[in-house]
Tab-separated table of C-alpha atoms and ligand atoms in Angstrom:
chain	number	residue	atom	x	y	z
A	171	MET	CA	87.014	-41.002	222.957
A	172	ARG	CA	87.355	-40.921	226.723
A	173	ILE	CA	86.569	-44.125	228.265
A	174	ASP	CA	85.393	-44.120	232.170
A	175	VAL	CA	84.898	-47.521	234.108
A	176	THR	CA	83.400	-46.801	237.401
A	177	GLY	CA	82.687	-49.562	239.971
A	178	LEU	CA	83.040	-52.492	237.338
A	179	THR	CA	82.690	-55.589	239.183
A	180	LYS	CA	82.047	-59.418	236.769
A	181	THR	CA	81.913	-61.996	239.407
A	182	TYR	CA	80.808	-65.202	236.929
A	183	LYS	CA	78.571	-68.442	236.920
A	184	GLY	CA	80.554	-70.833	239.922
A	185	GLY	CA	81.620	-68.036	241.368
A	186	VAL	CA	85.690	-66.396	240.188
A	187	ARG	CA	85.288	-63.259	240.694
A	188	ALA	CA	86.874	-61.375	236.531
A	189	LEU	CA	86.590	-57.347	237.587
A	190	ASP	CA	86.923	-56.735	241.061
A	191	ASP	CA	86.087	-52.477	241.668
A	192	LEU	CA	87.160	-51.508	238.430
A	193	THR	CA	87.534	-47.395	238.133
A	194	LEU	CA	89.528	-46.632	235.475
A	195	THR	CA	89.721	-43.101	233.262
A	196	ILE	CA	90.872	-44.020	229.493
A	197	PRO	CA	92.150	-41.013	227.092
A	198	THR	CA	91.925	-40.980	223.194
A	199	GLY	CA	94.657	-42.255	221.753
A	200	MET	CA	97.524	-45.233	222.301
A	201	TYR	CA	96.451	-46.813	225.678
A	202	GLY	CA	97.861	-49.857	227.527
A	203	LEU	CA	96.323	-53.079	229.335
A	204	LEU	CA	99.173	-54.868	231.013
A	205	GLY	CA	97.996	-58.101	233.128
A	206	ALA	CA	98.838	-61.292	234.143
A	207	ASN	CA	97.174	-64.216	232.363
A	208	GLY	CA	94.003	-64.068	234.028
A	209	ALA	CA	94.304	-60.338	235.551
A	210	GLY	CA	90.990	-59.669	234.176
A	211	LYS	CA	91.874	-57.940	230.775
A	212	THR	CA	89.485	-59.470	228.304
A	213	THR	CA	86.588	-59.705	230.500
A	214	LEU	CA	87.326	-56.140	230.977
A	215	LEU	CA	87.573	-55.447	227.062
A	216	ARG	CA	83.883	-57.819	226.625
A	217	ILE	CA	82.562	-55.382	229.020
A	218	LEU	CA	83.455	-52.250	227.192
A	219	ALA	CA	82.167	-54.031	224.068
A	220	GLY	CA	78.742	-54.592	224.821
A	221	LEU	CA	79.299	-58.480	224.825
A	222	LEU	CA	78.784	-58.555	228.160
A	223	HIS	CA	76.885	-57.134	231.141
A	224	PRO	CA	78.946	-56.911	234.365
A	225	THR	CA	77.511	-57.929	238.148
A	226	GLU	CA	78.465	-54.254	239.086
A	227	GLY	CA	79.189	-50.505	237.588
A	228	ARG	CA	79.282	-48.096	235.013
A	229	VAL	CA	80.892	-47.900	231.162
A	230	VAL	CA	80.306	-44.421	230.138
A	231	ILE	CA	82.481	-44.516	226.432
A	232	GLY	CA	81.279	-41.213	224.537
A	233	GLY	CA	79.272	-40.045	226.720
A	234	HIS	CA	76.195	-43.927	226.421
A	235	ASP	CA	76.244	-45.760	229.037
A	236	VAL	CA	77.334	-49.680	227.558
A	237	THR	CA	75.798	-51.159	229.939
A	238	THR	CA	72.265	-49.697	229.353
A	239	GLN	CA	69.504	-50.336	226.994
A	240	GLU	CA	69.877	-47.074	224.981
A	241	GLY	CA	73.545	-47.029	225.480
A	242	LYS	CA	74.514	-50.889	224.052
A	243	PRO	CA	73.887	-49.962	220.935
A	244	ALA	CA	75.096	-46.212	220.530
A	245	VAL	CA	78.485	-47.006	221.519
A	246	GLN	CA	78.355	-50.604	218.739
A	247	ARG	CA	78.585	-48.696	215.958
A	248	LYS	CA	81.394	-46.105	217.673
A	249	LEU	CA	83.422	-49.594	217.781
A	250	GLY	CA	86.139	-52.234	216.513
A	251	TYR	CA	86.867	-55.060	218.295
A	252	LEU	CA	89.861	-57.406	217.890
A	253	PRO	CA	88.768	-60.274	219.999
A	254	GLN	CA	92.030	-63.014	221.251
A	255	ASN	CA	90.377	-65.707	219.181
A	256	LEU	CA	89.199	-63.947	215.732
A	257	GLY	CA	87.273	-66.608	213.994
A	258	VAL	CA	87.859	-66.885	210.208
A	259	TYR	CA	86.448	-69.600	207.261
A	260	PRO	CA	90.373	-70.492	206.266
A	261	ASP	CA	88.564	-70.927	202.536
A	262	LEU	CA	88.135	-67.490	201.773
A	263	THR	CA	90.150	-65.261	200.545
A	264	ALA	CA	90.756	-62.125	202.761
A	265	ARG	CA	88.865	-60.249	200.870
A	266	ALA	CA	85.843	-62.335	200.310
A	267	PHE	CA	85.807	-62.570	204.564
A	268	LEU	CA	86.031	-58.367	205.067
A	269	ASP	CA	83.061	-58.294	202.365
A	270	TYR	CA	81.414	-60.784	203.848
A	271	ILE	CA	81.985	-59.010	207.683
A	272	ALA	CA	81.102	-55.511	205.303
A	273	LEU	CA	78.251	-56.818	204.741
A	274	LEU	CA	77.176	-58.131	208.075
A	275	LYS	CA	78.213	-54.886	210.187
A	276	GLY	CA	75.455	-53.062	207.977
A	277	LEU	CA	77.289	-51.739	204.493
A	278	HIS	CA	74.517	-52.920	202.604
A	279	ASN	CA	75.342	-50.460	199.194
A	280	ARG	CA	77.794	-53.132	196.580
A	281	SER	CA	80.829	-50.608	195.583
A	282	GLY	CA	80.725	-48.905	198.798
A	283	ARG	CA	81.509	-51.727	200.479
A	284	ARG	CA	83.914	-52.518	197.782
A	285	ARG	CA	86.273	-49.758	197.743
A	286	ARG	CA	86.232	-49.666	202.308
A	287	VAL	CA	87.903	-53.596	201.936
A	288	THR	CA	90.335	-52.246	198.707
A	289	GLU	CA	91.142	-49.845	201.456
A	290	LEU	CA	91.284	-51.020	204.373
A	291	LEU	CA	93.197	-54.020	202.406
A	292	GLU	CA	96.046	-51.292	201.261
A	293	VAL	CA	95.835	-49.984	205.200
A	294	VAL	CA	96.426	-53.021	206.791
A	295	ALA	CA	99.403	-53.353	203.720
A	296	LEU	CA	97.413	-56.987	202.845
A	297	THR	CA	96.906	-55.682	199.142
A	298	ASP	CA	99.115	-58.044	197.150
A	299	ALA	CA	97.513	-61.011	199.655
A	300	ALA	CA	93.651	-59.714	198.789
A	301	ASP	CA	92.840	-62.358	197.061
A	302	ARG	CA	94.176	-65.983	198.332
A	303	ARG	CA	93.031	-68.449	200.563
A	304	LEU	CA	93.020	-66.738	205.017
A	305	LYS	CA	94.113	-71.010	205.512
A	306	GLY	CA	98.036	-69.658	203.634
A	307	PHE	CA	98.082	-66.742	206.172
A	308	SER	CA	100.596	-66.679	209.185
A	309	GLY	CA	99.708	-65.090	212.286
A	310	GLY	CA	100.450	-61.507	211.450
A	311	MET	CA	98.180	-61.391	208.858
A	312	LEU	CA	95.446	-63.126	210.354
A	313	ARG	CA	95.793	-60.771	212.883
A	314	ARG	CA	95.905	-58.006	210.256
A	315	VAL	CA	93.081	-58.923	208.780
A	316	GLY	CA	91.492	-59.134	212.107
A	317	ILE	CA	92.096	-55.405	212.545
A	318	ALA	CA	90.836	-54.678	208.579
A	319	GLN	CA	87.442	-56.319	209.742
A	320	ALA	CA	87.321	-53.393	212.807
A	321	LEU	CA	87.916	-51.349	210.924
A	322	LEU	CA	85.191	-51.497	209.029
A	323	ALA	CA	82.647	-48.911	209.999
A	324	ASP	CA	85.785	-46.455	210.396
A	325	PRO	CA	85.634	-47.038	214.367
A	326	GLU	CA	86.671	-44.111	217.004
A	327	LEU	CA	87.295	-46.684	219.762
A	328	LEU	CA	89.455	-50.063	218.676
A	329	ILE	CA	90.125	-52.262	220.901
A	330	VAL	CA	92.469	-55.130	220.430
A	331	ASP	CA	93.323	-57.889	222.602
A	332	GLU	CA	96.106	-59.947	222.752
A	333	PRO	CA	96.812	-59.267	219.265
A	334	THR	CA	100.763	-59.663	219.210
A	335	THR	CA	100.668	-63.543	221.270
A	336	GLY	CA	102.093	-66.186	218.297
A	337	LEU	CA	103.681	-63.872	216.324
A	338	ASP	CA	107.148	-63.673	215.579
A	339	PRO	CA	109.519	-60.290	216.218
A	340	GLU	CA	108.692	-58.918	212.237
A	341	GLU	CA	105.257	-59.207	212.232
A	342	ARG	CA	104.724	-58.158	215.566
A	343	ILE	CA	106.757	-54.708	215.182
A	344	ARG	CA	104.813	-54.490	211.629
A	345	PHE	CA	101.763	-55.304	214.229
A	346	ARG	CA	102.404	-52.646	216.533
A	347	THR	CA	103.479	-49.897	214.847
A	348	LEU	CA	100.285	-49.970	211.860
A	349	LEU	CA	98.158	-50.101	216.202
A	350	SER	CA	99.969	-46.852	216.457
A	351	ARG	CA	99.294	-45.631	212.965
A	352	LEU	CA	95.950	-45.844	213.843
A	353	ALA	CA	96.144	-44.784	217.064
A	354	GLY	CA	96.155	-40.840	215.949
A	355	ASP	CA	92.565	-39.124	216.746
A	356	ARG	CA	90.818	-43.079	217.562
A	357	THR	CA	90.950	-45.549	221.189
A	358	VAL	CA	93.099	-47.982	220.741
A	359	LEU	CA	92.592	-49.267	223.964
A	360	LEU	CA	96.090	-52.372	223.738
A	361	SER	CA	95.479	-55.128	226.091
A	362	THR	CA	98.889	-57.552	226.181
A	363	HIS	CA	100.832	-59.484	229.009
A	364	ILE	CA	103.960	-58.529	227.324
A	365	VAL	CA	105.747	-55.534	229.006
A	366	ASP	CA	107.331	-54.982	225.239
A	367	ASP	CA	104.158	-54.739	223.506
A	368	VAL	CA	103.761	-51.061	226.293
A	369	ALA	CA	106.795	-49.833	226.460
A	370	GLN	CA	107.005	-50.138	222.260
A	371	THR	CA	104.406	-48.542	221.190
A	372	CYS	CA	101.388	-46.760	224.813
A	373	ARG	CA	102.851	-43.486	226.935
A	374	THR	CA	100.062	-44.535	229.389
A	375	LEU	CA	98.880	-47.668	230.767
A	376	ALA	CA	96.451	-49.675	233.006
A	377	VAL	CA	98.309	-52.758	235.400
A	378	LEU	CA	95.717	-54.724	235.800
A	379	ALA	CA	95.922	-57.495	238.405
A	380	ASN	CA	93.706	-60.279	240.342
A	381	GLY	CA	91.169	-57.613	238.724
A	382	ARG	CA	91.813	-55.634	240.470
A	383	LEU	CA	93.737	-51.784	238.524
A	384	ALA	CA	96.710	-51.783	240.164
A	385	PHE	CA	97.918	-48.768	238.144
A	386	GLN	CA	96.841	-45.883	236.031
A	387	GLY	CA	99.046	-43.020	235.152
A	388	SER	CA	102.653	-42.476	232.134
A	389	VAL	CA	105.012	-45.505	231.165
A	390	THR	CA	107.681	-43.281	232.361
A	391	ASP	CA	105.921	-42.772	235.976
A	392	LEU	CA	105.894	-47.332	236.150
A	393	VAL	CA	109.254	-47.194	235.142
A	394	SER	CA	109.819	-45.301	238.593
A	395	VAL	CA	108.338	-47.789	240.127
A	396	ALA	CA	111.405	-49.279	240.399
A	397	ASN	CA	114.124	-46.459	241.163
A	398	GLY	CA	116.083	-47.633	243.551
A	399	ARG	CA	115.166	-50.980	244.225
A	400	VAL	CA	117.002	-52.908	240.251
A	401	TRP	CA	120.573	-54.107	240.443
A	402	THR	CA	123.226	-55.611	239.031
A	403	VAL	CA	125.387	-58.661	240.618
A	404	THR	CA	127.654	-61.037	238.888
A	405	THR	CA	129.476	-64.365	240.972
A	406	ASN	CA	130.193	-66.994	239.877
A	407	GLY	CA	128.367	-68.547	243.091
A	408	PRO	CA	124.976	-69.166	243.541
A	409	PRO	CA	122.499	-66.829	242.343
A	410	PRO	CA	121.114	-64.112	244.472
A	411	THR	CA	117.861	-65.079	247.053
A	412	GLU	CA	116.916	-61.502	247.114
A	413	GLY	CA	114.197	-60.060	245.657
A	414	ARG	CA	113.918	-61.714	242.039
A	415	VAL	CA	115.829	-62.497	239.464
A	416	VAL	CA	115.048	-60.697	235.632
A	417	SER	CA	117.796	-62.087	234.053
A	418	ALA	CA	120.302	-63.837	233.956
A	419	LEU	CA	123.530	-62.888	231.910
A	420	PRO	CA	127.392	-65.444	231.113
A	421	GLU	CA	129.959	-63.417	231.481
A	422	ALA	CA	133.888	-64.466	231.437
A	423	ALA	CA	133.567	-62.802	235.164
A	424	GLY	CA	131.287	-65.181	236.032
A	425	MET	CA	127.382	-65.133	235.675
A	426	ARG	CA	125.436	-61.112	236.038
A	427	TYR	CA	121.683	-61.132	236.804
A	428	ARG	CA	119.768	-57.939	237.100
A	429	VAL	CA	117.092	-58.478	240.110
A	430	VAL	CA	114.685	-56.109	241.395
A	431	SER	CA	114.550	-56.626	244.988
A	432	ARG	CA	114.283	-53.255	248.250
A	433	GLN	CA	117.119	-55.134	249.265
A	434	SER	CA	120.974	-54.467	247.336
A	435	PRO	CA	120.972	-58.681	247.192
A	436	ASP	CA	124.346	-58.726	247.470
A	437	LEU	CA	127.120	-56.444	249.213
A	438	SER	CA	128.074	-56.436	245.502
A	439	ALA	CA	125.450	-55.571	243.644
A	440	LYS	CA	126.120	-52.328	241.358
A	441	PRO	CA	122.451	-50.444	241.147
A	442	ALA	CA	120.984	-50.200	237.693
A	443	GLU	CA	117.604	-48.575	235.157
A	444	PRO	CA	114.872	-49.761	235.297
A	445	THR	CA	113.321	-50.526	232.437
A	446	LEU	CA	108.766	-50.826	232.752
A	447	GLU	CA	109.784	-54.665	232.244
A	448	ASP	CA	111.366	-53.986	236.031
A	449	GLY	CA	108.232	-51.364	237.465
A	450	TYR	CA	105.833	-53.706	236.288
A	451	LEU	CA	107.855	-56.108	238.609
A	452	ALA	CA	108.414	-54.580	240.734
A	453	LEU	CA	104.697	-52.916	241.156
A	454	MET	CA	104.285	-56.304	240.926
A	455	ASP	CA	105.943	-57.321	244.531
A	456	GLN	CA	103.553	-54.956	246.184
A	457	VAL	CA	100.203	-56.236	244.902
A	458	PRO	CA	98.722	-58.307	247.771
A	459	VAL	CA	96.911	-61.880	246.639
B	716	ADP	N1	82.692	-66.880	231.337
B	716	ADP	C1	83.690	-67.684	232.210
B	716	ADP	N2	82.923	-68.295	233.307
B	716	ADP	C2	84.240	-68.689	234.210
B	716	ADP	N3	85.677	-67.343	234.411
B	716	ADP	C3	85.591	-67.553	233.846
B	716	ADP	C4	84.729	-67.206	232.378
B	716	ADP	N4	85.739	-66.121	231.698
B	716	ADP	C5	87.070	-65.659	232.075
B	716	ADP	N5	86.621	-66.413	232.896
B	716	ADP	C6	88.165	-65.909	234.048
B	716	ADP	O1	87.946	-64.921	234.962
B	716	ADP	C7	89.527	-64.999	234.654
B	716	ADP	C8	90.003	-63.737	234.536
B	716	ADP	O2	89.548	-63.946	232.682
B	716	ADP	P1	89.745	-62.807	231.866
B	716	ADP	O3	88.886	-62.652	231.951
B	716	ADP	O4	90.062	-64.084	229.990
B	716	ADP	O5	92.092	-63.078	232.217
B	716	ADP	P2	92.743	-62.320	231.453
B	716	ADP	O6	92.319	-62.205	229.925
B	716	ADP	O7	93.668	-60.961	231.578
B	716	ADP	O8	93.877	-63.348	230.427
B	716	ADP	C9	89.991	-66.628	235.870
B	716	ADP	O9	90.429	-66.628	236.237
B	716	ADP	C10	88.865	-66.383	234.949
B	716	ADP	O10	89.697	-67.729	234.480
B	717	MG	MG1	92.094	-62.596	228.087
């Protein structure tokens, strides 16, 4: 399901302009929304989900404008949303919690609801933990419960806000794989400040910076922003002062620095292959503040 965002601006009470004339098209499939804390990601997602009204602009999702009275319910029927902080009832079991949310979402048929909850527990690999209380769940398990509740109405659009924050490496990988699997013929919009999450799951993405679109396109195109701008320098002396040091690794011959810089940071610097993180940093270096 395609999303067209046009001229979207959100100014909060108090004057913070969280989104500034944002225009963006999001195609079907897995899509990354990358940006530092405060870039405006949550604001955008809440507007897409119809939970927040923009100051200006339009958002058309699958042909319906979510910023209008008529369009909003039509979009919300097709949408699943996992907020950055999903509140759960710690004393409920996973099954009881999902059953409760399903009821709130209007799945009134009891046996149909039970079947759907059982099915979703299976999808997110929580069948074995289904009858345990949520208060004993790990961060990764809770995130999977969150995905299950977002999937209840089998949405064509799934929006997930910073779902991997605080997960350990195994849980992160597992969660990312789950999202990719869910993408298929639906749109999964993954918001994150972690470059690696996008690198491992998305082929296309947008980068937000200060409420504005800094980039939209393929992962390969973002990587190539850093072409000719990544260097390694091995030295016993002080770290390079030119450009941005992205890593420092001790080696026998001294410290090996990886630097993103327009100019060679040192006479002994060797050019290196850029990664997505390098592309993102090179992009940030050219974004006006
Ligand atoms: N309810 C609010 N009232 C005022 N300012 C807000 C509110 N929510 C977010 N902001 C501000 O808007 C900007 C964007 O925030 P947010 O959309 O949460 O970014 P992100 O999700 O990328 O971290 C930040 O400067 C933030 O402090
Ligand atoms: Mg956020």
